[in-house]
PDB file of C-alpha atoms in Angstrom:
ATOM      1  CA  MET W  34       0.000   0.000   0.000  1.00  0.00           C
ATOM      2  CA  GLU W  35       1.509   3.279  -1.143  1.00  0.00           C
ATOM      3  CA  LYS W  36       1.904   6.079   1.392  1.00  0.00           C
ATOM      4  CA  LYS W  37       0.038   9.303   0.687  1.00  0.00           C
ATOM      5  CA  SER W  38       0.164  12.752   2.173  1.00  0.00           C
ATOM      6  CA  ALA W  39      -2.079  15.798   2.232  1.00  0.00           C
ATOM      7  CA  LEU W  40      -1.321  19.332   3.317  1.00  0.00           C
ATOM      8  CA  LEU W  41      -4.342  21.448   4.249  1.00  0.00           C
ATOM      9  CA  VAL W  42      -3.536  25.148   4.453  1.00  0.00           C
ATOM     10  CA  GLY W  43      -5.557  28.234   5.183  1.00  0.00           C
ATOM     11  CA  VAL W  44      -6.137  31.086   7.539  1.00  0.00           C
ATOM     12  CA  GLY W  45      -7.279  30.752  11.136  1.00  0.00           C
ATOM     13  CA  GLY W  46     -11.010  30.199  11.433  1.00  0.00           C
ATOM     14  CA  GLN W  47     -11.529  28.612   8.006  1.00  0.00           C
ATOM     15  CA  GLY W  48     -11.956  25.071   9.323  1.00  0.00           C
ATOM     16  CA  ALA W  49      -8.760  23.434   8.075  1.00  0.00           C
ATOM     17  CA  ILE W  50      -8.307  21.486  11.297  1.00  0.00           C
ATOM     18  CA  LEU W  51     -11.887  20.161  11.337  1.00  0.00           C
ATOM     19  CA  THR W  52     -11.437  19.137   7.712  1.00  0.00           C
ATOM     20  CA  ALA W  53      -8.250  17.273   8.591  1.00  0.00           C
ATOM     21  CA  LYS W  54     -10.105  15.476  11.389  1.00  0.00           C
ATOM     22  CA  VAL W  55     -12.771  14.312   8.920  1.00  0.00           C
ATOM     23  CA  LEU W  56      -9.984  13.029   6.642  1.00  0.00           C
ATOM     24  CA  VAL W  57      -8.186  11.275   9.499  1.00  0.00           C
ATOM     25  CA  ASN W  58     -11.375   9.681  10.846  1.00  0.00           C
ATOM     26  CA  GLY W  59     -12.247   8.266   7.430  1.00  0.00           C
ATOM     27  CA  LEU W  60      -8.754   6.975   6.740  1.00  0.00           C
ATOM     28  CA  MET W  61      -8.532   5.288  10.147  1.00  0.00           C
ATOM     29  CA  LYS W  62     -11.924   3.599   9.658  1.00  0.00           C
ATOM     30  CA  ALA W  63     -10.654   2.342   6.297  1.00  0.00           C
ATOM     31  CA  GLY W  64      -7.747   0.644   8.093  1.00  0.00           C
ATOM     32  CA  PHE W  65      -4.893   3.002   7.268  1.00  0.00           C
ATOM     33  CA  ASP W  66      -2.181   3.974   9.707  1.00  0.00           C
ATOM     34  CA  VAL W  67      -2.578   7.753   9.926  1.00  0.00           C
ATOM     35  CA  LYS W  68      -0.478  10.526  11.437  1.00  0.00           C
ATOM     36  CA  MET W  69      -1.556  14.165  11.659  1.00  0.00           C
ATOM     37  CA  SER W  70       0.162  17.320  12.800  1.00  0.00           C
ATOM     38  CA  GLU W  71      -1.143  20.870  12.964  1.00  0.00           C
ATOM     39  CA  VAL W  72       0.550  24.239  13.017  1.00  0.00           C
ATOM     40  CA  HIS W  73      -1.709  27.034  14.181  1.00  0.00           C
ATOM     41  CA  GLY W  74       0.616  30.007  13.777  1.00  0.00           C
ATOM     42  CA  MET W  75      -1.291  33.147  14.683  1.00  0.00           C
ATOM     43  CA  SER W  76      -4.550  31.430  13.769  1.00  0.00           C
ATOM     44  CA  GLN W  77      -6.694  33.431  16.161  1.00  0.00           C
ATOM     45  CA  ARG W  78      -5.546  36.618  14.433  1.00  0.00           C
ATOM     46  CA  GLY W  79      -6.077  35.409  10.895  1.00  0.00           C
ATOM     47  CA  GLY W  80      -2.622  33.889  10.547  1.00  0.00           C
ATOM     48  CA  SER W  81      -1.598  30.907   8.475  1.00  0.00           C
ATOM     49  CA  VAL W  82      -2.719  27.432   9.555  1.00  0.00           C
ATOM     50  CA  SER W  83      -1.387  24.181   8.120  1.00  0.00           C
ATOM     51  CA  THR W  84      -2.286  20.589   8.842  1.00  0.00           C
ATOM     52  CA  GLN W  85      -0.255  17.672   7.569  1.00  0.00           C
ATOM     53  CA  VAL W  86      -1.760  14.197   7.175  1.00  0.00           C
ATOM     54  CA  HIS W  87       0.220  11.105   6.189  1.00  0.00           C
ATOM     55  CA  TRP W  88      -1.386   7.711   5.656  1.00  0.00           C
ATOM     56  CA  GLY W  89      -0.493   4.232   4.441  1.00  0.00           C
ATOM     57  CA  GLU W  90       0.050   0.715   5.734  1.00  0.00           C
ATOM     58  CA  LYS W  91       2.602   1.998   8.261  1.00  0.00           C
ATOM     59  CA  VAL W  92       3.454   5.654   8.744  1.00  0.00           C
ATOM     60  CA  TYR W  93       6.059   6.897  11.208  1.00  0.00           C
ATOM     61  CA  SER W  94       5.683  10.654  11.028  1.00  0.00           C
ATOM     62  CA  PRO W  95       3.078  13.230  10.028  1.00  0.00           C
ATOM     63  CA  VAL W  96       5.738  15.612   8.759  1.00  0.00           C
ATOM     64  CA  ILE W  97       5.692  16.288   5.033  1.00  0.00           C
ATOM     65  CA  GLY W  98       8.940  17.555   3.585  1.00  0.00           C
ATOM     66  CA  GLN W  99       9.331  19.908   0.651  1.00  0.00           C
ATOM     67  CA  GLY W 100       8.326  18.285  -2.621  1.00  0.00           C
ATOM     68  CA  ALA W 101       6.570  15.387  -0.854  1.00  0.00           C
ATOM     69  CA  ALA W 102       2.843  16.212  -0.582  1.00  0.00           C
ATOM     70  CA  ASP W 103       0.489  14.355  -2.927  1.00  0.00           C
ATOM     71  CA  ILE W 104      -2.113  17.084  -2.531  1.00  0.00           C
ATOM     72  CA  ILE W 105      -2.463  20.567  -1.134  1.00  0.00           C
ATOM     73  CA  VAL W 106      -5.898  21.834  -0.227  1.00  0.00           C
ATOM     74  CA  ALA W 107      -5.697  25.622  -0.002  1.00  0.00           C
ATOM     75  CA  PHE W 108      -8.581  27.327   1.766  1.00  0.00           C
ATOM     76  CA  GLU W 109      -7.284  30.706   0.521  1.00  0.00           C
ATOM     77  CA  LYS W 110      -5.448  31.152  -2.776  1.00  0.00           C
ATOM     78  CA  MET W 111      -2.363  32.960  -1.450  1.00  0.00           C
ATOM     79  CA  GLU W 112      -1.835  30.039   0.956  1.00  0.00           C
ATOM     80  CA  ALA W 113      -1.567  27.714  -2.063  1.00  0.00           C
ATOM     81  CA  VAL W 114       1.427  29.683  -3.304  1.00  0.00           C
ATOM     82  CA  ARG W 115       2.925  29.965   0.186  1.00  0.00           C
ATOM     83  CA  TYR W 116       3.019  26.152   0.506  1.00  0.00           C
ATOM     84  CA  ALA W 117       3.594  25.207  -3.169  1.00  0.00           C
ATOM     85  CA  ASP W 118       7.160  24.033  -2.424  1.00  0.00           C
ATOM     86  CA  TYR W 119       5.694  21.141  -0.435  1.00  0.00           C
ATOM     87  CA  LEU W 120       3.791  19.693  -3.391  1.00  0.00           C
ATOM     88  CA  LYS W 121       5.265  16.875  -5.483  1.00  0.00           C
ATOM     89  CA  PRO W 122       6.012  17.822  -9.101  1.00  0.00           C
ATOM     90  CA  ASN W 123       3.079  15.614 -10.159  1.00  0.00           C
ATOM     91  CA  GLY W 124       0.983  16.658  -7.165  1.00  0.00           C
ATOM     92  CA  VAL W 125      -2.547  17.983  -7.144  1.00  0.00           C
ATOM     93  CA  ALA W 126      -3.784  21.269  -5.712  1.00  0.00           C
ATOM     94  CA  VAL W 127      -7.369  21.994  -4.699  1.00  0.00           C
ATOM     95  CA  ILE W 128      -7.578  25.769  -4.433  1.00  0.00           C
ATOM     96  CA  ASN W 129     -10.320  27.965  -3.091  1.00  0.00           C
ATOM     97  CA  ASP W 130     -10.533  30.987  -5.400  1.00  0.00           C
ATOM     98  CA  TYR W 131     -10.961  33.207  -2.364  1.00  0.00           C
ATOM     99  CA  GLU W 132      -8.993  36.078  -0.840  1.00  0.00           C
ATOM    100  CA  ILE W 133      -8.635  36.994   2.800  1.00  0.00           C
ATOM    101  CA  VAL W 134      -7.167  40.440   3.206  1.00  0.00           C
ATOM    102  CA  SER W 135      -4.572  40.528   5.960  1.00  0.00           C
ATOM    103  CA  SER W 136      -4.194  43.542   8.220  1.00  0.00           C
ATOM    104  CA  THR W 137      -1.026  44.509   6.323  1.00  0.00           C
ATOM    105  CA  ILE W 138      -2.951  44.592   3.051  1.00  0.00           C
ATOM    106  CA  ALA W 139      -5.978  46.288   4.654  1.00  0.00           C
ATOM    107  CA  THR W 140      -3.812  49.157   5.910  1.00  0.00           C
ATOM    108  CA  GLY W 141      -2.211  49.633   2.499  1.00  0.00           C
ATOM    109  CA  ALA W 142       1.262  48.599   3.672  1.00  0.00           C
ATOM    110  CA  ALA W 143       1.215  45.733   1.140  1.00  0.00           C
ATOM    111  CA  GLU W 144      -0.812  44.579  -1.848  1.00  0.00           C
ATOM    112  CA  TYR W 145      -2.501  41.232  -2.336  1.00  0.00           C
ATOM    113  CA  PRO W 146      -0.241  39.377  -4.780  1.00  0.00           C
ATOM    114  CA  ALA W 147      -1.629  39.014  -8.289  1.00  0.00           C
ATOM    115  CA  GLY W 148      -1.410  35.781 -10.246  1.00  0.00           C
ATOM    116  CA  CYS W 149      -1.681  33.234  -7.416  1.00  0.00           C
ATOM    117  CA  LEU W 150      -3.959  30.890  -9.343  1.00  0.00           C
ATOM    118  CA  GLU W 151      -2.036  31.264 -12.595  1.00  0.00           C
ATOM    119  CA  ALA W 152       1.265  30.456 -10.880  1.00  0.00           C
ATOM    120  CA  MET W 153      -0.174  27.265  -9.430  1.00  0.00           C
ATOM    121  CA  GLN W 154      -1.882  26.238 -12.687  1.00  0.00           C
ATOM    122  CA  GLU W 155       1.395  26.613 -14.604  1.00  0.00           C
ATOM    123  CA  ASN W 156       3.130  24.099 -12.363  1.00  0.00           C
ATOM    124  CA  PHE W 157       0.546  21.665 -10.987  1.00  0.00           C
ATOM    125  CA  GLU W 158      -2.701  19.896 -11.737  1.00  0.00           C
ATOM    126  CA  CYS W 159      -5.225  22.234 -10.114  1.00  0.00           C
ATOM    127  CA  TYR W 160      -8.847  22.019  -9.159  1.00  0.00           C
ATOM    128  CA  THR W 161      -9.954  25.597  -8.604  1.00  0.00           C
ATOM    129  CA  LEU W 162     -13.369  26.459  -7.223  1.00  0.00           C
ATOM    130  CA  ASN W 163     -15.017  29.271  -5.333  1.00  0.00           C
ATOM    131  CA  ALA W 164     -15.921  27.236  -2.253  1.00  0.00           C
ATOM    132  CA  ALA W 165     -17.107  30.335  -0.394  1.00  0.00           C
ATOM    133  CA  LYS W 166     -19.701  31.081  -3.074  1.00  0.00           C
ATOM    134  CA  ILE W 167     -20.832  27.444  -3.190  1.00  0.00           C
ATOM    135  CA  ALA W 168     -21.128  27.378   0.615  1.00  0.00           C
ATOM    136  CA  GLU W 169     -23.113  30.625   0.677  1.00  0.00           C
ATOM    137  CA  GLU W 170     -25.496  29.235  -1.943  1.00  0.00           C
ATOM    138  CA  LEU W 171     -26.029  26.232   0.361  1.00  0.00           C
ATOM    139  CA  GLY W 172     -26.936  28.555   3.214  1.00  0.00           C
ATOM    140  CA  SER W 173     -23.758  29.169   5.215  1.00  0.00           C
ATOM    141  CA  ALA W 174     -20.209  30.230   4.391  1.00  0.00           C
ATOM    142  CA  LYS W 175     -19.100  28.113   7.356  1.00  0.00           C
ATOM    143  CA  CYS W 176     -19.321  24.901   5.323  1.00  0.00           C
ATOM    144  CA  MET W 177     -16.704  26.140   2.831  1.00  0.00           C
ATOM    145  CA  ASN W 178     -14.165  23.730   4.336  1.00  0.00           C
ATOM    146  CA  ILE W 179     -16.334  20.693   3.601  1.00  0.00           C
ATOM    147  CA  VAL W 180     -16.926  21.925   0.037  1.00  0.00           C
ATOM    148  CA  LEU W 181     -13.131  21.844  -0.352  1.00  0.00           C
ATOM    149  CA  PHE W 182     -12.971  18.427   1.317  1.00  0.00           C
ATOM    150  CA  GLY W 183     -15.459  17.067  -1.228  1.00  0.00           C
ATOM    151  CA  ALA W 184     -13.319  18.457  -4.041  1.00  0.00           C
ATOM    152  CA  MET W 185     -10.235  16.858  -2.469  1.00  0.00           C
ATOM    153  CA  THR W 186     -11.810  13.386  -2.299  1.00  0.00           C
ATOM    154  CA  ALA W 187     -12.825  13.698  -5.963  1.00  0.00           C
ATOM    155  CA  ALA W 188      -9.377  14.951  -7.024  1.00  0.00           C
ATOM    156  CA  LEU W 189      -7.650  12.024  -5.276  1.00  0.00           C
ATOM    157  CA  LYS W 190     -10.337   9.546  -6.404  1.00  0.00           C
ATOM    158  CA  MET W 191     -10.891   8.505  -2.782  1.00  0.00           C
ATOM    159  CA  ASP W 192     -14.116   6.673  -3.511  1.00  0.00           C
ATOM    160  CA  ASP W 193     -13.638   3.572  -1.336  1.00  0.00           C
ATOM    161  CA  ILE W 194     -14.562   5.351   1.903  1.00  0.00           C
ATOM    162  CA  ASP W 195     -18.101   6.334   2.921  1.00  0.00           C
ATOM    163  CA  TRP W 196     -17.198   9.984   3.457  1.00  0.00           C
ATOM    164  CA  GLU W 197     -20.805  10.982   4.015  1.00  0.00           C
ATOM    165  CA  ALA W 198     -21.009   8.665   7.033  1.00  0.00           C
ATOM    166  CA  ILE W 199     -17.688  10.026   8.336  1.00  0.00           C
ATOM    167  CA  ILE W 200     -18.875  13.629   7.960  1.00  0.00           C
ATOM    168  CA  ALA W 201     -22.154  12.803   9.707  1.00  0.00           C
ATOM    169  CA  GLU W 202     -20.199  11.322  12.644  1.00  0.00           C
ATOM    170  CA  THR W 203     -17.646  14.146  12.854  1.00  0.00           C
ATOM    171  CA  VAL W 204     -19.554  17.416  12.461  1.00  0.00           C
ATOM    172  CA  PRO W 205     -22.103  18.676  15.032  1.00  0.00           C
ATOM    173  CA  ALA W 206     -25.517  17.059  14.432  1.00  0.00           C
ATOM    174  CA  LYS W 207     -27.269  20.377  13.779  1.00  0.00           C
ATOM    175  CA  PHE W 208     -24.907  21.030  10.832  1.00  0.00           C
ATOM    176  CA  LYS W 209     -24.975  17.487   9.409  1.00  0.00           C
ATOM    177  CA  GLU W 210     -27.253  18.125   6.394  1.00  0.00           C
ATOM    178  CA  LEU W 211     -25.513  21.378   5.511  1.00  0.00           C
ATOM    179  CA  ASN W 212     -22.127  19.656   5.539  1.00  0.00           C
ATOM    180  CA  LEU W 213     -23.348  16.646   3.563  1.00  0.00           C
ATOM    181  CA  ASN W 214     -24.681  19.017   0.903  1.00  0.00           C
ATOM    182  CA  ALA W 215     -21.361  20.900   0.985  1.00  0.00           C
ATOM    183  CA  TYR W 216     -19.422  17.669   0.480  1.00  0.00           C
ATOM    184  CA  ARG W 217     -21.596  16.688  -2.498  1.00  0.00           C
ATOM    185  CA  ALA W 218     -21.286  20.155  -4.046  1.00  0.00           C
ATOM    186  CA  GLY W 219     -17.493  20.112  -3.681  1.00  0.00           C
ATOM    187  CA  ARG W 220     -17.215  16.695  -5.315  1.00  0.00           C
ATOM    188  CA  ALA W 221     -19.465  17.810  -8.165  1.00  0.00           C
ATOM    189  CA  ALA W 222     -17.397  20.975  -8.720  1.00  0.00           C
ATOM    190  CA  ALA W 223     -14.135  19.003  -8.882  1.00  0.00           C
ATOM    191  CA  MET W 224     -15.575  16.300 -11.114  1.00  0.00           C
ATOM    192  CA  ALA W 225     -16.814  18.962 -13.537  1.00  0.00           C
ATOM    193  CA  LYS W 226     -13.186  20.035 -14.142  1.00  0.00           C
TER     194      LYS W 226
END
């Protein structure tokens, strides 16, 4: 069984860690050895957050080195570029076409970098979607993370796991239907690529 690795990156409050927990729960139920690590940074102040997940028959560390990730799921498009060095040359990127303006950009001390999506698309296989818009159309921007998770499972062709059951077990019961719809919408968006 080949080892795989995923790097989920975003900004504090976007749900990257919950998304990683859904991934880990599903992989463990499927019988994989799974290791996960999280880096919160200044997450409570809108700082960068990254979660690394490694899985396979036997995995010894969650740490993903540069050029080793099979997939990056970027909850914000600048984060995709920030972590691009970690993606394998033949890796896949699922990118939320969404901008979060940092305080530095908001004050005019810096500009949001142009060309984030184009830079990624030149170098990697990319699945780009506006997960925030999809989530809002479903009724809540808070399910944006599960929209991206659905796109990730489609991009990696992870069809052997009942992800809907895993989501239903992992998210709070009152948000179950919203998140199941988000998962389905994310898969559909990625499969339409």
